[in-house]
Amino acid sequence: MHMEVLAMATIKDVAARAGVSLGTASRVLSGSSQTSPDSRSRVLAAAAELQYVANGPARALRRARTDVLGLLLPDIRNPFFSELAHAAEQEARRLGYTVLLANADEDRDQEAAYLRTFASQRIDGLLLAPQQGGSPELESLHASGLPLVLVDRAVRGLDAPLLSTDNAQGVAQALAWLQAGGHRDVAFVGGPAAISTGVERRDAYLAGRAAHGISTDDALVDAGDFQLGSGTDAMLRILDRGVRPTAVFGADGLMTAGAMRALRQRLGDEARAVEVVSFDDLDWFDLRSPGISAVVNDAAEIGRLGVAALADVIAGRPVASQRIATTFVDRRPAGGTA
Amino acid sequence: MHMEVLAMATIKDVAARAGVSLGTASRVLSGSSQTSPDSRSRVLAAAAELQYVANGPARALRRARTDVLGLLLPDIRNPFFSELAHAAEQEARRLGYTVLLANADEDRDQEAAYLRTFASQRIDGLLLAPQQGGSPELESLHASGLPLVLVDRAVRGLDAPLLSTDNAQGVAQALAWLQAGGHRDVAFVGGPAAISTGVERRDAYLAGRAAHGISTDDALVDAGDFQLGSGTDAMLRILDRGVRPTAVFGADGLMTAGAMRALRQRLGDEARAVEVVSFDDLDWFDLRSPGISAVVNDAAEIGRLGVAALADVIAGRPVASQRIATTFVDRRPAGGTA
DNA sequence: CTGTTAGCGCTTTCAC
DNA sequence: GTGAAAGCGCTAACAG
């Protein structure tokens, strides 16, 4: 006994069944120009009967356009980026685009590989949160004229619109909060020195701490690579230098979570006495007790504006870089610090 | 002043520059058949000089194959699925496929829309964690012979290989843990009755609770839709019935987190006295004090095996459904329950 | 408003 | 081993 796999119907089949020419069928199906109500309904009926689904590659080849946007992110498991992806996708759908989402896994080679894939897929535009330092693939993709918008992170020497967080503002909010809590010994778990957000947040922190009454002892400062385990490692290094911070500031949600794990490993339940503030707010920061205060970095807004900007670039409209403001959530218990 | 956008080089340009025929250039570039070392090196050189990138749609049109797999998930922001996506993507790359990732947002219409998009893109196969009850789009996609593998959730009446968690086993582990803790009044925050994981976990819990000394009062049971807010709502409903559970069991990570939020809203810091166990382990469950115990549902393994199974289906090899075993992490403080 | 036709870029016969 | 040529499914230009 044989299971018949029905071959996909083509537009030619639809035209034949509807008794019209191939051209007319195409016009009805793509809505590109006027057709008589009669042929319209017959084509539509035929298409439905045959379960016709347009062949995307053929259409793309002919139109030199795919209606697909690429979205290349550093780490899909980082809540900041999964939130950004979600919002970007919603906006893209609204604008009639499909999103091809890819995950560079904080790895340059993998980013380069996806850049090549995207190039060969002939996407209409790319929304990218880049790895450190760019790559030849990125250079040539941009040079080839592919519409490109950067989100979250800058690339030195790459002249493309960038939608990023106001990192200096966010750090200032955290510093003010630390000062209000009377903290002097604050541990800072930064991000990679090769990524713009890592640099901007670290620089703002180092430059601002003295004015906020915070120790300038660099033994209190270390960095990871924006993946959870590295935050733990960085915090362990800090603690192993013998310092005893009364508060910790993590340069992103994952660095903060990682630092908290280190705190628990070394201090057990005493860890709860260390106040925590994070750049990026995570879903569960209000569930811990005491709560974790956070700079709210609006991933959804960045994703939405990024896609809108990309659509503008594709349409040839002028687009400017933009900094997104942060807000702050104070989850310190009413009574003040311990 | 004009910025020249260099047109993408085609294989024809490469052939001309290398001084060979179009056919030879194609053979070298796709490695499909033998070529002389001489023409090989000249074609490769020409391709490099022109920064040639093959036109994917043209290739797909001709070969009737795209080397792209679709991955359609219910919610990219659910850590279970972002972990699954990450693992699936790694495995797909290893096998020479690119993954097109899409997010149904726990919404049937959006799932149907992406199913249509995938169909028109002519993906080589689909890895799907479906919405409730299937859809005409899914039926016809499957009927058309598109290689299909289901992950995490079943669809009634759809005969496709399924890689899913052993939900009964996981619930049994949680029940044993609850019993060991001496709990009688346990709140259960389930998932949607229309999703197989929701049903299986609820049924296993309801069927097993009495034998584990747990109250069979249904006032203690409610359900959400696997999105965080709904877990909070469900738990609030339970609490508002006047019951006072000593432990809570969440049917997935998000239901658990949502329930915890409700607990804090109603009980404040007293919430810490309520023990928590979750189906799905989240990154931060060890950071709360007391820790949250969890059934470990191996998303990465499911993603990996799912892609491998899909590759088998594509290659025409036989594939069987498979249940993935769970493990359990007990994070109850040494001294036992309060 | 409709039919006919060329051709997008590529792979793959078919000859040589 | 290579060149010439056909054709994948579709859209758009051109006649009518």
mmCIF file of C-alpha atoms (C1' of nucleotides) in Angstrom, chain A residues 11 22 26 52 59 62, chain D residues 9-14:
data_model
loop_
_atom_site.group_PDB
_atom_site.id
_atom_site.type_symbol
_atom_site.label_atom_id
_atom_site.label_comp_id
_atom_site.label_asym_id
_atom_site.label_seq_id
_atom_site.Cartn_x
_atom_site.Cartn_y
_atom_site.Cartn_z
ATOM 1 C CA ILE A 11 0.281 28.737 -10.114
ATOM 2 C CA LEU A 22 -1.011 32.141 -15.907
ATOM 3 C CA SER A 26 -0.678 35.682 -10.792
ATOM 4 C CA TYR A 52 -2.159 26.359 -3.454
ATOM 5 C CA ARG A 59 8.763 34.744 -5.906
ATOM 6 C CA ARG A 62 11.757 37.157 -9.430
ATOM 7 C "C1'" DG D 9 7.785 28.934 -10.316
ATOM 8 C "C1'" DC D 10 6.970 33.208 -10.411
ATOM 9 C "C1'" DT D 11 6.244 38.437 -11.787
ATOM 10 C "C1'" DA D 12 6.158 42.121 -14.921
ATOM 11 C "C1'" DA D 13 6.521 44.160 -19.361
ATOM 12 C "C1'" DC D 14 4.234 44.220 -23.628
#
